[in-house]
PDB file of C-alpha atoms in Angstrom:
ATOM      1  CA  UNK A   1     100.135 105.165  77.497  1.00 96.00           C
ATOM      2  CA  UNK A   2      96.473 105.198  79.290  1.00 97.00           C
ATOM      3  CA  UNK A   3      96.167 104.809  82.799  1.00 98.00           C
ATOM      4  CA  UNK A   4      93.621 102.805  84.261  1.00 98.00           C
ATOM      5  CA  UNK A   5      92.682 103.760  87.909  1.00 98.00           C
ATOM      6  CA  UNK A   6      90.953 101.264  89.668  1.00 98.00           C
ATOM      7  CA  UNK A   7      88.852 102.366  92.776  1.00 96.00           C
ATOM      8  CA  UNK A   8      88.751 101.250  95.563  1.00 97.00           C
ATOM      9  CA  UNK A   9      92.009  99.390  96.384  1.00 98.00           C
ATOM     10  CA  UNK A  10      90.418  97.197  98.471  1.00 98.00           C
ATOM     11  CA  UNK A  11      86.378  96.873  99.111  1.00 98.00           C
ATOM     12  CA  UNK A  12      85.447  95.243 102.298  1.00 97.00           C
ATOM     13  CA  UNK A  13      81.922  94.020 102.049  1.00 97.00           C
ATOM     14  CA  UNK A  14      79.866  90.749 103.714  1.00 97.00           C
ATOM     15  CA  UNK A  15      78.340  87.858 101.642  1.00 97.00           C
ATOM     16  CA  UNK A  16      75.098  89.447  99.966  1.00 97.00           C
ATOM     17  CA  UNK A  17      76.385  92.666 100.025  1.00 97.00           C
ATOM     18  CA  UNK A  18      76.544  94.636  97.055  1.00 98.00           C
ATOM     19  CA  UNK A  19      80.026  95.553  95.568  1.00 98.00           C
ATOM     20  CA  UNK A  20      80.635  98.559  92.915  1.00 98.00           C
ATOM     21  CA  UNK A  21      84.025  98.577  91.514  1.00 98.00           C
ATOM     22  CA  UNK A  22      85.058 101.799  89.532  1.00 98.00           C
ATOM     23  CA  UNK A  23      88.049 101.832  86.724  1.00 98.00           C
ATOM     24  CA  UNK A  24      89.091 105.632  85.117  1.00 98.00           C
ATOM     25  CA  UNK A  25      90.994 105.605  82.124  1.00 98.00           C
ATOM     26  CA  UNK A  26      93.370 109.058  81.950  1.00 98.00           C
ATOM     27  CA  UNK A  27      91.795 109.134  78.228  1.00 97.00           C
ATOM     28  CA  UNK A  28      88.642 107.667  75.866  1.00 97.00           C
ATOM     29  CA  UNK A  29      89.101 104.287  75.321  1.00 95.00           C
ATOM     30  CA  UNK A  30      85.715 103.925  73.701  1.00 94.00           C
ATOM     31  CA  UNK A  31      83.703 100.301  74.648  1.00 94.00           C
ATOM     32  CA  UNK A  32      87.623  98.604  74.779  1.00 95.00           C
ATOM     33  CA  UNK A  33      87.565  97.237  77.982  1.00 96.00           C
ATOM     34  CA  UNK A  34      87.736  94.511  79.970  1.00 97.00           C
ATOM     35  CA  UNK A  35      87.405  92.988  82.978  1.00 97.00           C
ATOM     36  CA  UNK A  36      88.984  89.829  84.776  1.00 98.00           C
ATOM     37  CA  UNK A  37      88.439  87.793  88.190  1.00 98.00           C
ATOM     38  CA  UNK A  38      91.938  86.874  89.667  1.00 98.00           C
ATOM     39  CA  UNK A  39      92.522  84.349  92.701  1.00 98.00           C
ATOM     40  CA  UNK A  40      95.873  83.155  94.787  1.00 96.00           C
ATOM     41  CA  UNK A  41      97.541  80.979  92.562  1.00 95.00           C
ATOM     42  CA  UNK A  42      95.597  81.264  89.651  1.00 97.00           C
ATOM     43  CA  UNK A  43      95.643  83.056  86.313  1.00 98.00           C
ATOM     44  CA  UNK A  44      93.102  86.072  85.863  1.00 98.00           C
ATOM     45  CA  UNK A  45      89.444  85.205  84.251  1.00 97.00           C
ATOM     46  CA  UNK A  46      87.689  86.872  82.027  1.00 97.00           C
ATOM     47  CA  UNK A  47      84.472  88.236  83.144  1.00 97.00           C
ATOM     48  CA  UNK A  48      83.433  90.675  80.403  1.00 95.00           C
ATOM     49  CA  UNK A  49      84.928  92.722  76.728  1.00 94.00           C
ATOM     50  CA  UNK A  50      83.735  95.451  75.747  1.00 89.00           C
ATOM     51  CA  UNK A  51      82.491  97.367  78.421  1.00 74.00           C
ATOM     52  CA  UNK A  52      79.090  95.947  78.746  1.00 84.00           C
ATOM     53  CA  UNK A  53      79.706  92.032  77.653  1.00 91.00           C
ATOM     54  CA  UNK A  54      79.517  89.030  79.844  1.00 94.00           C
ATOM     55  CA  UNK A  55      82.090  86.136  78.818  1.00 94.00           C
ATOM     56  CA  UNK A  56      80.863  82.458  78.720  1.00 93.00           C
ATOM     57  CA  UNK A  57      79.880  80.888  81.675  1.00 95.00           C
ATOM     58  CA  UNK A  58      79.574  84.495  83.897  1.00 97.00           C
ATOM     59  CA  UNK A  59      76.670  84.107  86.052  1.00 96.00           C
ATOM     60  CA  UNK A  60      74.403  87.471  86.082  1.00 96.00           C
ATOM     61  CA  UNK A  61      75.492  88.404  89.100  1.00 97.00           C
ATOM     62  CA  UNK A  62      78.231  90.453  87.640  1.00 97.00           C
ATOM     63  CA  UNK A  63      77.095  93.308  85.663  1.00 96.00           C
ATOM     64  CA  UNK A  64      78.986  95.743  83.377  1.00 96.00           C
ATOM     65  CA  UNK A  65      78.485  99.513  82.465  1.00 94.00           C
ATOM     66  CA  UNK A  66      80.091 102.365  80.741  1.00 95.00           C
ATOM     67  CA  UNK A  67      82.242 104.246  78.042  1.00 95.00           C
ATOM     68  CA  UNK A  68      84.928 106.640  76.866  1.00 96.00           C
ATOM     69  CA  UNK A  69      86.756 106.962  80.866  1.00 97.00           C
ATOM     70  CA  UNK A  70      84.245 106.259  83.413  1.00 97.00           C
ATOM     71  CA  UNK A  71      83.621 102.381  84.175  1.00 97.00           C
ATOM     72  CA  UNK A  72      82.003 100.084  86.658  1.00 97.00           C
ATOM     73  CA  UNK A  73      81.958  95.995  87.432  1.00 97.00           C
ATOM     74  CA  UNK A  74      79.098  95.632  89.962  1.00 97.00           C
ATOM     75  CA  UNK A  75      78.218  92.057  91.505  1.00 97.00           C
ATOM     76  CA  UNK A  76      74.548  92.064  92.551  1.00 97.00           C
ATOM     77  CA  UNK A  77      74.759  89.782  95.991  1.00 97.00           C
ATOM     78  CA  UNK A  78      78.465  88.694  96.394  1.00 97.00           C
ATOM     79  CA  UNK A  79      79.005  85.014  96.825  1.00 97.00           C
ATOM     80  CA  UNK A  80      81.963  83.580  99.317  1.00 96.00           C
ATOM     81  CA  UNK A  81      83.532  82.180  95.828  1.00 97.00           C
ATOM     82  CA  UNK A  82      83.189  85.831  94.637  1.00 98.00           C
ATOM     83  CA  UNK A  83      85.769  87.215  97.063  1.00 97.00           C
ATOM     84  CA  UNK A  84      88.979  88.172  94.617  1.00 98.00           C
ATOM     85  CA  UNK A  85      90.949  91.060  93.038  1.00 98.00           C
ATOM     86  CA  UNK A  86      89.343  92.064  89.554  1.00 98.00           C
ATOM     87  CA  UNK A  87      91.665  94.040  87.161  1.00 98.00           C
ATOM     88  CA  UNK A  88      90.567  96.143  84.291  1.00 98.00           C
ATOM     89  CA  UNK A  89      92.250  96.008  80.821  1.00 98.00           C
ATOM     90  CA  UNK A  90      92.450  98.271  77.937  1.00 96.00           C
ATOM     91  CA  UNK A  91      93.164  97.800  73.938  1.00 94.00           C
ATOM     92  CA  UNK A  92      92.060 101.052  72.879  1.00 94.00           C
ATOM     93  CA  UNK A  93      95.858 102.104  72.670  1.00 93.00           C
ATOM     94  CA  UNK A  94      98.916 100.123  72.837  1.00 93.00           C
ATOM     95  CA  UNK A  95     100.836  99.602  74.722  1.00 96.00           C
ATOM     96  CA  UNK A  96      97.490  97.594  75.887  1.00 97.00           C
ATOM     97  CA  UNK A  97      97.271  97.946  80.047  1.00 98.00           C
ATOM     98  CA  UNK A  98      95.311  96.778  83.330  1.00 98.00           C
ATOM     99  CA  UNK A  99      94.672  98.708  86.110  1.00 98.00           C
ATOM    100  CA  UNK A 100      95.955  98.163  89.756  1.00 98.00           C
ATOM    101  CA  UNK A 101      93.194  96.224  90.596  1.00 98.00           C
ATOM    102  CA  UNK A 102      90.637  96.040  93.764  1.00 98.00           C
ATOM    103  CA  UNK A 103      90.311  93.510  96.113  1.00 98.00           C
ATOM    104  CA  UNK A 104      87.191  92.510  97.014  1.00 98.00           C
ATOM    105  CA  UNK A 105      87.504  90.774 101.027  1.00 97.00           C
ATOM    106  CA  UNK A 106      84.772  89.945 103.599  1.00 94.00           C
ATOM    107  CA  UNK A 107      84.241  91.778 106.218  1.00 93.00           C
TER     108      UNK A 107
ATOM    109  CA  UNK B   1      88.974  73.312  74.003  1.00 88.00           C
ATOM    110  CA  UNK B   2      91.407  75.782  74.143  1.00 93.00           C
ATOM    111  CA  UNK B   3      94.653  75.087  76.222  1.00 96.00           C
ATOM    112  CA  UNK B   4      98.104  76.886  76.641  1.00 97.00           C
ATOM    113  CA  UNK B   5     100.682  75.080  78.275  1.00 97.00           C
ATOM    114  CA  UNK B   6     103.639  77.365  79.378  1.00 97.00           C
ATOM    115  CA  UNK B   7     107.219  75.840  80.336  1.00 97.00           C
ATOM    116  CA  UNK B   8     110.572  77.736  80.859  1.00 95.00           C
ATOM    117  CA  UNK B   9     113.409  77.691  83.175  1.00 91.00           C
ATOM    118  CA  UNK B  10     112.436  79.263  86.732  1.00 91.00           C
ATOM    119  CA  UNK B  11     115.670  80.820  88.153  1.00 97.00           C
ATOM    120  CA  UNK B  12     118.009  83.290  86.051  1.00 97.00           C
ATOM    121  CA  UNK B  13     121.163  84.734  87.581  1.00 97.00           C
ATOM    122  CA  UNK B  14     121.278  88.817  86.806  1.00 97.00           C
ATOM    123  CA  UNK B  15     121.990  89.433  82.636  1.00 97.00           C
ATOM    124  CA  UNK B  16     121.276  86.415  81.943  1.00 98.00           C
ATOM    125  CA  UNK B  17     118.006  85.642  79.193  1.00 98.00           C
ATOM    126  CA  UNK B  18     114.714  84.627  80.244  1.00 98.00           C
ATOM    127  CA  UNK B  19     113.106  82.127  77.678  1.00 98.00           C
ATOM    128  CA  UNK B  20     109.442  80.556  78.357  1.00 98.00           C
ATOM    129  CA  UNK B  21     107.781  79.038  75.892  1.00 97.00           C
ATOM    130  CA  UNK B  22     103.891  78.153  75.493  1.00 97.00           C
ATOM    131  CA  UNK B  23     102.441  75.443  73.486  1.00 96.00           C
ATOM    132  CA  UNK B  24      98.623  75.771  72.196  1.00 94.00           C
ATOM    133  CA  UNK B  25      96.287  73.234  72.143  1.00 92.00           C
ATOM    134  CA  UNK B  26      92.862  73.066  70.488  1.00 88.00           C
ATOM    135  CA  UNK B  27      93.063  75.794  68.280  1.00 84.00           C
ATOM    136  CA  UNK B  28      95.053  77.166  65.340  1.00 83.00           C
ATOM    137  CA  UNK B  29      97.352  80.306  65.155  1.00 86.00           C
ATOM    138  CA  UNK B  30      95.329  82.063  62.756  1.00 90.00           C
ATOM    139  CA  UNK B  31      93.040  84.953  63.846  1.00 93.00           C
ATOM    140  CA  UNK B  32      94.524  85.463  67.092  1.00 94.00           C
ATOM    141  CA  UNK B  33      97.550  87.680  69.034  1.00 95.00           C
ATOM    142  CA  UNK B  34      99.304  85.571  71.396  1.00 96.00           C
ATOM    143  CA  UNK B  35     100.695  87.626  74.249  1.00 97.00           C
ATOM    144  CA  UNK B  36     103.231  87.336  77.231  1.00 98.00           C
ATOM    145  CA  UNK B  37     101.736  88.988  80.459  1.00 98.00           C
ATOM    146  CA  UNK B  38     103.811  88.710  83.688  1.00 98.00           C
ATOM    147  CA  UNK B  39     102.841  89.612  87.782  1.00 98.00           C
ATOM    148  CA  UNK B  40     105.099  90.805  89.843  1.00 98.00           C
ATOM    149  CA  UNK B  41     104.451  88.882  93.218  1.00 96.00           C
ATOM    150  CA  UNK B  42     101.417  91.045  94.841  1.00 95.00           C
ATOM    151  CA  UNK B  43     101.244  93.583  92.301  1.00 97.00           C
ATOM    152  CA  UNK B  44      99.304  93.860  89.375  1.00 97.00           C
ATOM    153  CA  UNK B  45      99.277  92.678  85.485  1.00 98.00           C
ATOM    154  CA  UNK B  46     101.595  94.118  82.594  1.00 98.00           C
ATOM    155  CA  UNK B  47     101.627  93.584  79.307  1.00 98.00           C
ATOM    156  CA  UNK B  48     104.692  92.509  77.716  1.00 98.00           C
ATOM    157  CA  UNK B  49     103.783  92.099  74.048  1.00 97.00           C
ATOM    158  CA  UNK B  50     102.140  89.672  71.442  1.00 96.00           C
ATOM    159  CA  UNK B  51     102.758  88.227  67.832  1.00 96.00           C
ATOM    160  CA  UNK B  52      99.792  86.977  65.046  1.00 94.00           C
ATOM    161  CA  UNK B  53     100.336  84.637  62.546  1.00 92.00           C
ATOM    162  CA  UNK B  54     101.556  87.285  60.325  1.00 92.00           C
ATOM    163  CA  UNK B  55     104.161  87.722  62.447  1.00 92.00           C
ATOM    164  CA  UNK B  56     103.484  91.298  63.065  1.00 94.00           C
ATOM    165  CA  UNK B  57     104.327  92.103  66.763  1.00 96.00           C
ATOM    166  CA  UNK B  58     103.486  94.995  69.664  1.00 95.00           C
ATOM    167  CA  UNK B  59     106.011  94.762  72.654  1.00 97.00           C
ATOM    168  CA  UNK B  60     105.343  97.336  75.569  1.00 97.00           C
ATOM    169  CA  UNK B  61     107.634  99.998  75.069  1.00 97.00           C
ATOM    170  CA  UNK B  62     108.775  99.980  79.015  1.00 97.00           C
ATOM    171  CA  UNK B  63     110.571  96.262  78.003  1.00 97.00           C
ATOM    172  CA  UNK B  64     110.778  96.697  74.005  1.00 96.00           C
ATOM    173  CA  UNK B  65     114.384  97.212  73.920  1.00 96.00           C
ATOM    174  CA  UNK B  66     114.861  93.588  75.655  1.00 98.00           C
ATOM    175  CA  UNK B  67     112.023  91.471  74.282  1.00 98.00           C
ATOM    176  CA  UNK B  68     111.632  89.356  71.488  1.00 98.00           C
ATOM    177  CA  UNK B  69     108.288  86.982  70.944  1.00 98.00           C
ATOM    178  CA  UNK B  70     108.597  85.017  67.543  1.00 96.00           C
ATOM    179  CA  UNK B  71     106.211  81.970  66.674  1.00 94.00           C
ATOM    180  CA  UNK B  72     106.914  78.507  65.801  1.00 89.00           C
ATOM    181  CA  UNK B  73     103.615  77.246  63.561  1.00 82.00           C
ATOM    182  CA  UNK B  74     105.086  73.807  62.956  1.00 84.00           C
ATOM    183  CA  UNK B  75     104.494  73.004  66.419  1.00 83.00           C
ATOM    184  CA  UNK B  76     101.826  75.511  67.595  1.00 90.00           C
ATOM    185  CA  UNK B  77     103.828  77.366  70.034  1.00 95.00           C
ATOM    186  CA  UNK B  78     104.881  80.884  70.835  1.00 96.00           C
ATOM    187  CA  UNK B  79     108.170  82.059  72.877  1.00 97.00           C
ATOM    188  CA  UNK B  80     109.250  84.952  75.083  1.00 98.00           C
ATOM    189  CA  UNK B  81     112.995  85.835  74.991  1.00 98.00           C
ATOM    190  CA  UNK B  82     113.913  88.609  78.186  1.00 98.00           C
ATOM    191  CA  UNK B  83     117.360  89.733  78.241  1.00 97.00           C
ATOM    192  CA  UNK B  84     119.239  91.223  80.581  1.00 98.00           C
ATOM    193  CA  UNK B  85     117.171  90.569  83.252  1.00 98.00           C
ATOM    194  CA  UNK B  86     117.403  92.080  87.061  1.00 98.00           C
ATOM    195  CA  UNK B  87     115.579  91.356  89.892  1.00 97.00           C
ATOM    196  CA  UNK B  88     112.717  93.811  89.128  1.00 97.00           C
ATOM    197  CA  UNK B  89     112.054  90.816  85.855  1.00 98.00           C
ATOM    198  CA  UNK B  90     110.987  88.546  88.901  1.00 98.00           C
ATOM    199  CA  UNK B  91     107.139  87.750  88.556  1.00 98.00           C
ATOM    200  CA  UNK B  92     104.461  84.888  87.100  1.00 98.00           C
ATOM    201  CA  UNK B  93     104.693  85.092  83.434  1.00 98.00           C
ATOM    202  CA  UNK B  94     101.827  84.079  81.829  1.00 98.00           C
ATOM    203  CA  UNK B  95     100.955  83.187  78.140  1.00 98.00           C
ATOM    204  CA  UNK B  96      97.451  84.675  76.771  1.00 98.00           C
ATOM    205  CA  UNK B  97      95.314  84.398  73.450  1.00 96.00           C
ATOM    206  CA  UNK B  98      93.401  87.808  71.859  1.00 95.00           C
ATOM    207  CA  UNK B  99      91.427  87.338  69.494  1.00 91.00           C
ATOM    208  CA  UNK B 100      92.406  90.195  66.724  1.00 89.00           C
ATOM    209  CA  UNK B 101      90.438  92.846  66.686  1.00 86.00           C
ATOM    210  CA  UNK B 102      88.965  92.530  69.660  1.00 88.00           C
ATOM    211  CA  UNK B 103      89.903  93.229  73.124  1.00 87.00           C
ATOM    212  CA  UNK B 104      89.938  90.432  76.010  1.00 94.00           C
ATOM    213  CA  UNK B 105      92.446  87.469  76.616  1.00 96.00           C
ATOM    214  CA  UNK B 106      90.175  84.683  76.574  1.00 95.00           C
ATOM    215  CA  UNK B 107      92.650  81.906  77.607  1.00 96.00           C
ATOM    216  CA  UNK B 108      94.997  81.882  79.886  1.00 98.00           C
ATOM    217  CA  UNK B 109      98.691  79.610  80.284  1.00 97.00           C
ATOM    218  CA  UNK B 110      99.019  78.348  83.795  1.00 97.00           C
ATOM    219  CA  UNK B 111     101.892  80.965  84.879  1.00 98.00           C
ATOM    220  CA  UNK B 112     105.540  80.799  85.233  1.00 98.00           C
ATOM    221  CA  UNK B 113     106.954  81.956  88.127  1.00 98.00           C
ATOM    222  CA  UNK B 114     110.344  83.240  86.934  1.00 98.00           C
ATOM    223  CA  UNK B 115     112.973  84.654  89.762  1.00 98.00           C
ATOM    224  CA  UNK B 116     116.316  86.339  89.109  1.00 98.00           C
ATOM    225  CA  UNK B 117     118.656  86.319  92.293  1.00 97.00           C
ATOM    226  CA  UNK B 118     122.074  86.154  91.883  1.00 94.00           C
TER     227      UNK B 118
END
């Protein structure tokens, strides 16, 4: 099974600030991964596939980078609706996994 | 546009079987897994398993002994059968569409909250 480790656990940051969110696989998983916006209550959304795509209706804010183990969601000037947990996911392997997720809070 | 509507019974005694089932609307069956996902309450996502059209099915091996998802085309809706559940099967289930091939779920169910408590 891959591991995905998500760091930080939680990011505290103001509106405007910049926020860098790192996932690690434990092995390659190539461009197969994904990443998803999740508030109280709801189900997760998808922000981006395969490492570096944007999903429909993602404002540009949200930016996606890497490969093989090393990954990173980074939102430009955070917005109060911005304020979440974001998970990673995997499908290079079954079983397919997420990691623990960050939470992005203000400060 | 794509919907999945999820329904299912919400409290289970210990053993007993979890069903939830999730109707699809706006789309076919074809080209597509359709998964079961569940949260425990405050922790993170797992993936349970998913069927195709085929269906060919992946279960997570952690739960593979207990689950069963099986399709019903007729109607355009996919099932999740738990058994034996404890308390550690308590968490939002939700219902999710992959496109084959590829790797996001685009579409999400609403979520189930299913609790066991005897």
């Amino acid at each position: 099974e891959i591991v995905l480790t998500q760091s930080p656990v939680t990011l505290s940051l103001f509106p405007g600030e910049r926020a860098t969110l790192s996932c690690r696989a434990s092995q390659s998983v190539s461009s197969y991964l994904a990443w998803y916006q999740q508030k109280p209550g709801q189900a997760p959304r998808l922000l981006s596939y395969d490492a570096s795509n944007r999903a429909t209706g993602i404002p540009a804010r949200f930016s996606v980078s890497g490969s093989g183990t090393d990954f990173t969601l980074t939102i430009s000037r955070l917005e109060p609706e911005d304020f979440a947990i974001y998970y990673c996911q995997q499908r290079s392997n079954w079983p397919l996994t997420f990691g623990g997720g960050t939470k992005v809070e203000i400060k | 546009q794509v919907q999945l509507q999820q329904w299912g019974a919400g409290l289970l005694k210990p053993s007993e079987t979890l069903s939830l089932t999730c109707a699809v609307n706006g789309d076919s069956f074809s080209g597509y897994y359709w998964t079961w996902i569940r949260q425990p309450p405050g922790k993170g996502l797992e993936w349970i398993g998913e069927i195709n059209l085929s269906g060919n099915t992946n279960y997570n091996p952690s739960l593979k002994s207990r689950v069963t998802i099986s399709l019903d085309t007729s109607r355009t809706q996919f099932s999740l059968k738990l058994s034996s559940v404890t308390a550690a099967d308590t968490a939002v289930y939700y219902c999710a569409r992959r496109r084959s091939g590829t790797t996001p779920f685009d579409y999400w169910g609403q979520g189930s909250l299913v609790t066991v408590s005897s």
